[in-house]
Amino acid sequence: MPADSSKTYTPNGIPIDFRAIPWSSRLVNDYCHNFNQLRDFYLADPQQTDSWKTAIDARRANPINPKVGEIVAQQLRDRGAPDPAISNAKKLLDSKSVAIATGQQAGLFGGPLFTILKALTVIKLARQVSTDHDIPVVPIFWIDAEDHDLDEISSCQFLDANMNLSAVTIPFDEHQGTTAAAIRLNSSISEALAQLTAELQPTEFTSEIEKALRTAYAPGTRLVEAFARWLDTLLGKYGLVTYDASDSRTKSIVKPVFAKELETLGRTSKLAAASGLAMQSKGYSAQVSPALDTTALFWIDSQRKPIRIGTSGFLIDGQPVSAEHIRTEVEEKPEHFSPNVLLRPLIQDVLFPTIAYVAGPHELAYLGQLKEIYDSFGVPMPLIYPRASITIVDSPTVKFLDRNNIDFVTLQAHDDAALNTLLSEQLPDEINAAVIALSQNISDQLSNIKLAVPDIDPTLEGTVKSTQGRMDKELRHLKTKIIQASKRRHETLRRQFFRARSISFPGGSPQERSIGSIYFLNRYGEASIDRLLEQLPLAAGKHWLVKI
C-alpha cells in the first residue's frame, strides 16, 4: 500500500497525496497544497469558502444572453437527452443560475476514464455548491467539437480478456485540419464495435453495453453527436448538460469576442506568452507558447486554419485577407470562426454563467496563463477546480497490495525491480542472511588485504579492488539466480503482481489516462457510474484508490 497513505481506508477509498505520486507536476502540487505560490495566475483558491462567493457575485454582475438556455435545451431535445438534463438546461434562462463546467474532445466510445471523471466531478461539485450557497448550479460538459486533433480521438484503449492493453481505432480519411464536428461515422464504426466486444472479457453486462453503444454510435451519425448521445445515456439522468460547441446558433452571441480579438492584433497571444514567462520565473513550465504573429482564432470551413496577422490585414492558409473583409465575415457569418486554446475558455464563459471550471492537470497549467486575457475582454474568470483523480481497483488488488505492503506507485515502472524486491522478501531468512553475510565478509577481508598489499607491491592495490568488483558481481548474479528460481516457485505471487500492475498502470501509464471508461462499464455495468458518483472524492490534492 502507498507509503504516505498509512493504510488509511475511508468511505471514498484510499488517499495518496499528489506529492507522493511521480506523475503529478510541481504546479499541480502547489495549486492544491501551496496556492499562495500561484495566486497571481488564478482568480482565487477554490478550497476557500470565500472564493466561491467572489465567483458567484462576479457572475451575477455579468448575466448571460438568455438565448443560450433556449439553444442548449433545444440541442438536448433534438438528441433525445434525459429529462433531468433538459430541465437543468432550462435553468440557464434564470438569471439567478450559475454553472460549473468542464470539457473534452469527443473521444471514441467516451474516451479515457478521466473524461467521465471530469463529468462526475462537475455533477457532484455542482450539487455541493448548490447546497452550500442555496443557488441553482448547472453542471455543463463542453464538447470541444471543433478540435482537429483527430488522432487523439480516433482510438479507444482497454484491457482485453487476458489483461493486455488493447485498442480499437476508426480510420479517418478526412484532410488534415478537419474538425471532429465535420466527421460522420461510416461502416468502420460497426467493425470497431465488433472488435471491441470480441476482445473485452465477456460479462453479464457486455450485451447491454454493446446495444447502448450501437444506438449512440450508429453509422451516419456525426462523431460529435455520437459522443454527446453516449454522455447523455450515461450521465444525463444526473442532470449533466452536454453541449456541442459546434452549434452555429451560439456563434452569433460571441461575435463581439471574435471582433475584439481581430481588432487587438495579437494581444491575446502576447498576454499568454507574458504569463508563461512569469510562470517560468517561478520555476514552473509554461503550457502554451503562442506565436506572437497569430490571433486566437481559426477560420473554419470543415477544416480549421489559423488566422495570422499579415502586413496589411490577415493571412488564412497563407492567403492574404483584408481586415475589412474578415470583419464583415464576423458580422455576417460568425459560424466561420472558431477559438483556439487561448480563447475557448472565454467563449465558454461568455455563453455560460461559469463560476468554476473542472480542469485536468494540463488544463490547470495553461488556464493559469489566461487571467490577464479574461481581464482584457472583461469576462469574469471562474475558479479552477482540479478534477477527481482515481485508480479503480478491485478487492483482490487491494488485498495483494496490503498483504505484501507494496507501495502502489512502484507498480508504474514496467520493469521487474518492484517484483524482484517482493520476491527477495519471500526468500527464506537463512538464504538472504547468508548472502548478505558472505558479501560483508568478503568486503571486510578484501579491505584487510587492500591495507596490507601496499607494503609488498603498491600496484596490487588496483588488483584487489577489481577482484572485489568481480566477486560482488558474482554474488549479485547468484542472488539473481536465486530470485529467478523463487519466481518460478512463486508463480501465483508473480501473476498477482502483474495483474495488479496491468489494472493500475496499463502500458506503464496511470489508469485514468490510458484506458477508456468502456472497460469498467463492461466489467461492472452502468450501475458503476452510480457508485462512482457516490464515492467520488471532491477533496483536491489527492489521488484515490477506489473500489466500486
PDB file of C-alpha atoms in Angstrom, residues 286-465:
ATOM      1  CA  ALA A 286       4.600  27.293 -19.487  1.00  0.00           C
ATOM      2  CA  GLN A 287       1.975  25.020 -21.031  1.00  0.00           C
ATOM      3  CA  VAL A 288       1.309  27.258 -24.039  1.00  0.00           C
ATOM      4  CA  SER A 289       3.899  29.175 -26.088  1.00  0.00           C
ATOM      5  CA  PRO A 290       1.864  31.005 -28.730  1.00  0.00           C
ATOM      6  CA  ALA A 291       3.332  32.570 -31.855  1.00  0.00           C
ATOM      7  CA  LEU A 292       3.097  36.339 -31.485  1.00  0.00           C
ATOM      8  CA  ASP A 293       2.017  36.865 -35.101  1.00  0.00           C
ATOM      9  CA  THR A 294      -1.203  34.917 -34.717  1.00  0.00           C
ATOM     10  CA  THR A 295      -4.681  35.648 -33.467  1.00  0.00           C
ATOM     11  CA  ALA A 296      -6.501  33.314 -31.094  1.00  0.00           C
ATOM     12  CA  LEU A 297      -8.950  32.388 -33.852  1.00  0.00           C
ATOM     13  CA  PHE A 298      -9.268  29.834 -36.620  1.00  0.00           C
ATOM     14  CA  TRP A 299     -11.103  30.205 -39.895  1.00  0.00           C
ATOM     15  CA  ILE A 300     -13.354  27.192 -40.233  1.00  0.00           C
ATOM     16  CA  ASP A 301     -14.995  25.608 -43.274  1.00  0.00           C
ATOM     17  CA  SER A 302     -14.913  21.965 -42.121  1.00  0.00           C
ATOM     18  CA  GLN A 303     -11.146  22.455 -41.710  1.00  0.00           C
ATOM     19  CA  ARG A 304      -9.590  24.779 -39.143  1.00  0.00           C
ATOM     20  CA  LYS A 305      -6.984  27.207 -40.417  1.00  0.00           C
ATOM     21  CA  PRO A 306      -5.186  29.657 -38.120  1.00  0.00           C
ATOM     22  CA  ILE A 307      -5.764  33.345 -38.743  1.00  0.00           C
ATOM     23  CA  ARG A 308      -2.387  35.071 -38.706  1.00  0.00           C
ATOM     24  CA  ILE A 309      -1.529  38.742 -38.716  1.00  0.00           C
ATOM     25  CA  GLY A 310      -0.286  39.992 -42.081  1.00  0.00           C
ATOM     26  CA  THR A 311       1.420  43.199 -43.134  1.00  0.00           C
ATOM     27  CA  SER A 312      -1.872  44.716 -44.247  1.00  0.00           C
ATOM     28  CA  GLY A 313      -4.656  42.616 -42.822  1.00  0.00           C
ATOM     29  CA  PHE A 314      -4.622  38.896 -42.113  1.00  0.00           C
ATOM     30  CA  LEU A 315      -3.393  35.613 -43.553  1.00  0.00           C
ATOM     31  CA  ILE A 316      -5.515  32.448 -43.777  1.00  0.00           C
ATOM     32  CA  ASP A 317      -3.684  29.365 -45.010  1.00  0.00           C
ATOM     33  CA  GLY A 318      -1.019  31.716 -46.377  1.00  0.00           C
ATOM     34  CA  GLN A 319      -3.509  33.761 -48.386  1.00  0.00           C
ATOM     35  CA  PRO A 320      -3.934  37.477 -47.604  1.00  0.00           C
ATOM     36  CA  VAL A 321      -7.365  38.625 -46.441  1.00  0.00           C
ATOM     37  CA  SER A 322      -8.220  42.253 -45.839  1.00  0.00           C
ATOM     38  CA  ALA A 323      -9.189  43.413 -42.365  1.00  0.00           C
ATOM     39  CA  GLU A 324     -12.429  44.823 -43.742  1.00  0.00           C
ATOM     40  CA  HIS A 325     -13.398  41.519 -45.356  1.00  0.00           C
ATOM     41  CA  ILE A 326     -12.729  39.446 -42.266  1.00  0.00           C
ATOM     42  CA  ARG A 327     -14.662  41.845 -40.041  1.00  0.00           C
ATOM     43  CA  THR A 328     -17.602  41.582 -42.408  1.00  0.00           C
ATOM     44  CA  GLU A 329     -17.377  37.808 -42.174  1.00  0.00           C
ATOM     45  CA  VAL A 330     -17.501  38.002 -38.368  1.00  0.00           C
ATOM     46  CA  GLU A 331     -20.626  40.105 -38.536  1.00  0.00           C
ATOM     47  CA  GLU A 332     -22.427  38.099 -41.210  1.00  0.00           C
ATOM     48  CA  LYS A 333     -21.040  34.560 -40.859  1.00  0.00           C
ATOM     49  CA  PRO A 334     -19.695  34.072 -37.311  1.00  0.00           C
ATOM     50  CA  GLU A 335     -20.005  30.284 -37.753  1.00  0.00           C
ATOM     51  CA  HIS A 336     -16.836  30.507 -39.871  1.00  0.00           C
ATOM     52  CA  PHE A 337     -14.775  31.354 -36.776  1.00  0.00           C
ATOM     53  CA  SER A 338     -13.511  29.090 -34.024  1.00  0.00           C
ATOM     54  CA  PRO A 339     -11.459  29.957 -30.920  1.00  0.00           C
ATOM     55  CA  ASN A 340      -8.084  28.394 -30.249  1.00  0.00           C
ATOM     56  CA  VAL A 341      -6.970  27.100 -26.860  1.00  0.00           C
ATOM     57  CA  LEU A 342      -6.401  30.635 -25.505  1.00  0.00           C
ATOM     58  CA  LEU A 343      -9.856  31.954 -26.354  1.00  0.00           C
ATOM     59  CA  ARG A 344     -12.008  28.814 -25.999  1.00  0.00           C
ATOM     60  CA  PRO A 345     -12.436  29.186 -22.211  1.00  0.00           C
ATOM     61  CA  LEU A 346     -13.579  32.801 -22.635  1.00  0.00           C
ATOM     62  CA  ILE A 347     -16.121  31.820 -25.285  1.00  0.00           C
ATOM     63  CA  GLN A 348     -17.432  29.204 -22.863  1.00  0.00           C
ATOM     64  CA  ASP A 349     -17.699  31.790 -20.078  1.00  0.00           C
ATOM     65  CA  VAL A 350     -19.441  34.351 -22.272  1.00  0.00           C
ATOM     66  CA  LEU A 351     -22.073  31.772 -23.199  1.00  0.00           C
ATOM     67  CA  PHE A 352     -22.495  30.253 -19.723  1.00  0.00           C
ATOM     68  CA  PRO A 353     -22.575  31.792 -16.211  1.00  0.00           C
ATOM     69  CA  THR A 354     -19.497  29.814 -15.200  1.00  0.00           C
ATOM     70  CA  ILE A 355     -18.304  30.123 -11.611  1.00  0.00           C
ATOM     71  CA  ALA A 356     -15.857  27.209 -11.803  1.00  0.00           C
ATOM     72  CA  TYR A 357     -14.172  25.040 -14.393  1.00  0.00           C
ATOM     73  CA  VAL A 358     -13.122  21.481 -13.551  1.00  0.00           C
ATOM     74  CA  ALA A 359      -9.688  21.001 -15.079  1.00  0.00           C
ATOM     75  CA  GLY A 360      -7.256  18.188 -15.675  1.00  0.00           C
ATOM     76  CA  PRO A 361      -3.556  18.682 -14.833  1.00  0.00           C
ATOM     77  CA  HIS A 362      -2.517  20.082 -18.239  1.00  0.00           C
ATOM     78  CA  GLU A 363      -5.546  22.376 -18.413  1.00  0.00           C
ATOM     79  CA  LEU A 364      -4.790  23.644 -14.927  1.00  0.00           C
ATOM     80  CA  ALA A 365      -1.375  24.756 -16.149  1.00  0.00           C
ATOM     81  CA  TYR A 366      -2.479  26.570 -19.324  1.00  0.00           C
ATOM     82  CA  LEU A 367      -5.510  28.204 -17.670  1.00  0.00           C
ATOM     83  CA  GLY A 368      -3.027  29.932 -15.374  1.00  0.00           C
ATOM     84  CA  GLN A 369      -1.793  31.818 -18.439  1.00  0.00           C
ATOM     85  CA  LEU A 370      -5.238  33.302 -19.176  1.00  0.00           C
ATOM     86  CA  LYS A 371      -6.006  35.572 -16.211  1.00  0.00           C
ATOM     87  CA  GLU A 372      -4.869  38.752 -17.981  1.00  0.00           C
ATOM     88  CA  ILE A 373      -6.771  37.676 -21.113  1.00  0.00           C
ATOM     89  CA  TYR A 374     -10.001  37.383 -19.129  1.00  0.00           C
ATOM     90  CA  ASP A 375      -9.383  40.884 -17.781  1.00  0.00           C
ATOM     91  CA  SER A 376      -8.694  42.288 -21.242  1.00  0.00           C
ATOM     92  CA  PHE A 377     -12.064  41.036 -22.525  1.00  0.00           C
ATOM     93  CA  GLY A 378     -13.972  41.997 -19.379  1.00  0.00           C
ATOM     94  CA  VAL A 379     -15.091  38.425 -18.756  1.00  0.00           C
ATOM     95  CA  PRO A 380     -15.120  37.108 -15.148  1.00  0.00           C
ATOM     96  CA  MET A 381     -12.550  34.353 -14.721  1.00  0.00           C
ATOM     97  CA  PRO A 382     -14.006  31.285 -12.993  1.00  0.00           C
ATOM     98  CA  LEU A 383     -12.414  29.326 -10.202  1.00  0.00           C
ATOM     99  CA  ILE A 384     -10.358  26.400 -11.470  1.00  0.00           C
ATOM    100  CA  TYR A 385     -11.130  23.163  -9.647  1.00  0.00           C
ATOM    101  CA  PRO A 386      -8.911  20.072 -10.121  1.00  0.00           C
ATOM    102  CA  ARG A 387     -10.871  17.069 -11.349  1.00  0.00           C
ATOM    103  CA  ALA A 388     -11.044  13.974  -9.185  1.00  0.00           C
ATOM    104  CA  SER A 389      -8.064  11.680  -9.736  1.00  0.00           C
ATOM    105  CA  ILE A 390      -8.587   7.971  -9.102  1.00  0.00           C
ATOM    106  CA  THR A 391      -7.494   4.450  -9.900  1.00  0.00           C
ATOM    107  CA  ILE A 392     -10.308   1.894  -9.862  1.00  0.00           C
ATOM    108  CA  VAL A 393      -9.145  -1.261  -8.144  1.00  0.00           C
ATOM    109  CA  ASP A 394     -10.888  -4.489  -7.204  1.00  0.00           C
ATOM    110  CA  SER A 395     -10.714  -6.330  -3.895  1.00  0.00           C
ATOM    111  CA  PRO A 396      -8.019  -8.823  -4.993  1.00  0.00           C
ATOM    112  CA  THR A 397      -5.719  -5.949  -5.990  1.00  0.00           C
ATOM    113  CA  VAL A 398      -6.223  -4.099  -2.709  1.00  0.00           C
ATOM    114  CA  LYS A 399      -5.641  -7.284  -0.723  1.00  0.00           C
ATOM    115  CA  PHE A 400      -2.484  -8.074  -2.715  1.00  0.00           C
ATOM    116  CA  LEU A 401      -1.025  -4.608  -2.144  1.00  0.00           C
ATOM    117  CA  ASP A 402      -1.985  -4.613   1.514  1.00  0.00           C
ATOM    118  CA  ARG A 403      -0.831  -8.145   2.314  1.00  0.00           C
ATOM    119  CA  ASN A 404       2.576  -7.580   0.730  1.00  0.00           C
ATOM    120  CA  ASN A 405       2.964  -3.967   1.887  1.00  0.00           C
ATOM    121  CA  ILE A 406       3.602  -2.795  -1.692  1.00  0.00           C
ATOM    122  CA  ASP A 407       3.797   0.918  -2.436  1.00  0.00           C
ATOM    123  CA  PHE A 408       1.167   1.480  -5.145  1.00  0.00           C
ATOM    124  CA  VAL A 409       3.288   3.921  -7.165  1.00  0.00           C
ATOM    125  CA  THR A 410       6.101   1.367  -7.598  1.00  0.00           C
ATOM    126  CA  LEU A 411       3.775  -0.579  -9.899  1.00  0.00           C
ATOM    127  CA  GLN A 412       4.128   2.101 -12.575  1.00  0.00           C
ATOM    128  CA  ALA A 413       7.673   1.138 -13.610  1.00  0.00           C
ATOM    129  CA  HIS A 414       7.409  -1.555 -16.264  1.00  0.00           C
ATOM    130  CA  ASP A 415      10.492  -3.446 -15.206  1.00  0.00           C
ATOM    131  CA  ASP A 416      10.997  -6.189 -12.630  1.00  0.00           C
ATOM    132  CA  ALA A 417      12.502  -4.030  -9.869  1.00  0.00           C
ATOM    133  CA  ALA A 418       9.406  -3.975  -7.650  1.00  0.00           C
ATOM    134  CA  LEU A 419       8.694  -7.665  -8.343  1.00  0.00           C
ATOM    135  CA  ASN A 420      12.278  -8.626  -7.540  1.00  0.00           C
ATOM    136  CA  THR A 421      12.081  -6.720  -4.263  1.00  0.00           C
ATOM    137  CA  LEU A 422       8.861  -8.512  -3.421  1.00  0.00           C
ATOM    138  CA  LEU A 423      10.305 -11.921  -4.268  1.00  0.00           C
ATOM    139  CA  SER A 424      13.501 -11.196  -2.356  1.00  0.00           C
ATOM    140  CA  GLU A 425      11.337 -10.707   0.700  1.00  0.00           C
ATOM    141  CA  GLN A 426       9.883 -14.168   0.133  1.00  0.00           C
ATOM    142  CA  LEU A 427      13.284 -15.865   0.305  1.00  0.00           C
ATOM    143  CA  PRO A 428      13.984 -17.939   3.394  1.00  0.00           C
ATOM    144  CA  ASP A 429      15.642 -15.741   6.011  1.00  0.00           C
ATOM    145  CA  GLU A 430      18.681 -18.005   6.210  1.00  0.00           C
ATOM    146  CA  ILE A 431      19.420 -17.661   2.473  1.00  0.00           C
ATOM    147  CA  ASN A 432      19.041 -13.909   2.451  1.00  0.00           C
ATOM    148  CA  ALA A 433      21.082 -13.593   5.651  1.00  0.00           C
ATOM    149  CA  ALA A 434      23.781 -15.894   4.263  1.00  0.00           C
ATOM    150  CA  VAL A 435      24.143 -13.881   1.042  1.00  0.00           C
ATOM    151  CA  ILE A 436      24.353 -10.616   2.988  1.00  0.00           C
ATOM    152  CA  ALA A 437      26.843 -12.066   5.481  1.00  0.00           C
ATOM    153  CA  LEU A 438      29.002 -13.530   2.704  1.00  0.00           C
ATOM    154  CA  SER A 439      29.059 -10.209   0.872  1.00  0.00           C
ATOM    155  CA  GLN A 440      30.034  -8.366   4.042  1.00  0.00           C
ATOM    156  CA  ASN A 441      32.698 -10.947   4.960  1.00  0.00           C
ATOM    157  CA  ILE A 442      34.279 -10.747   1.505  1.00  0.00           C
ATOM    158  CA  SER A 443      34.251  -6.950   1.711  1.00  0.00           C
ATOM    159  CA  ASP A 444      35.873  -6.973   5.156  1.00  0.00           C
ATOM    160  CA  GLN A 445      38.606  -9.469   4.233  1.00  0.00           C
ATOM    161  CA  LEU A 446      39.463  -7.747   0.957  1.00  0.00           C
ATOM    162  CA  SER A 447      39.659  -4.449   2.846  1.00  0.00           C
ATOM    163  CA  ASN A 448      42.282  -6.019   5.128  1.00  0.00           C
ATOM    164  CA  ILE A 449      44.220  -7.270   2.105  1.00  0.00           C
ATOM    165  CA  LYS A 450      43.950  -3.853   0.473  1.00  0.00           C
ATOM    166  CA  LEU A 451      45.555  -2.276   3.548  1.00  0.00           C
ATOM    167  CA  ALA A 452      48.423  -4.810   3.587  1.00  0.00           C
ATOM    168  CA  VAL A 453      49.453  -5.058  -0.090  1.00  0.00           C
ATOM    169  CA  PRO A 454      50.995  -1.581  -0.492  1.00  0.00           C
ATOM    170  CA  ASP A 455      53.919  -2.724   1.688  1.00  0.00           C
ATOM    171  CA  ILE A 456      54.501  -5.684  -0.624  1.00  0.00           C
ATOM    172  CA  ASP A 457      53.666  -4.203  -4.035  1.00  0.00           C
ATOM    173  CA  PRO A 458      51.675  -0.947  -4.383  1.00  0.00           C
ATOM    174  CA  THR A 459      50.485  -1.955  -7.853  1.00  0.00           C
ATOM    175  CA  LEU A 460      48.436  -4.792  -6.328  1.00  0.00           C
ATOM    176  CA  GLU A 461      46.005  -2.339  -4.749  1.00  0.00           C
ATOM    177  CA  GLY A 462      44.146  -1.958  -8.069  1.00  0.00           C
ATOM    178  CA  THR A 463      44.051  -5.731  -8.491  1.00  0.00           C
ATOM    179  CA  VAL A 464      42.420  -6.127  -5.075  1.00  0.00           C
ATOM    180  CA  LYS A 465      39.826  -3.520  -5.997  1.00  0.00           C
TER     181      LYS A 465
END
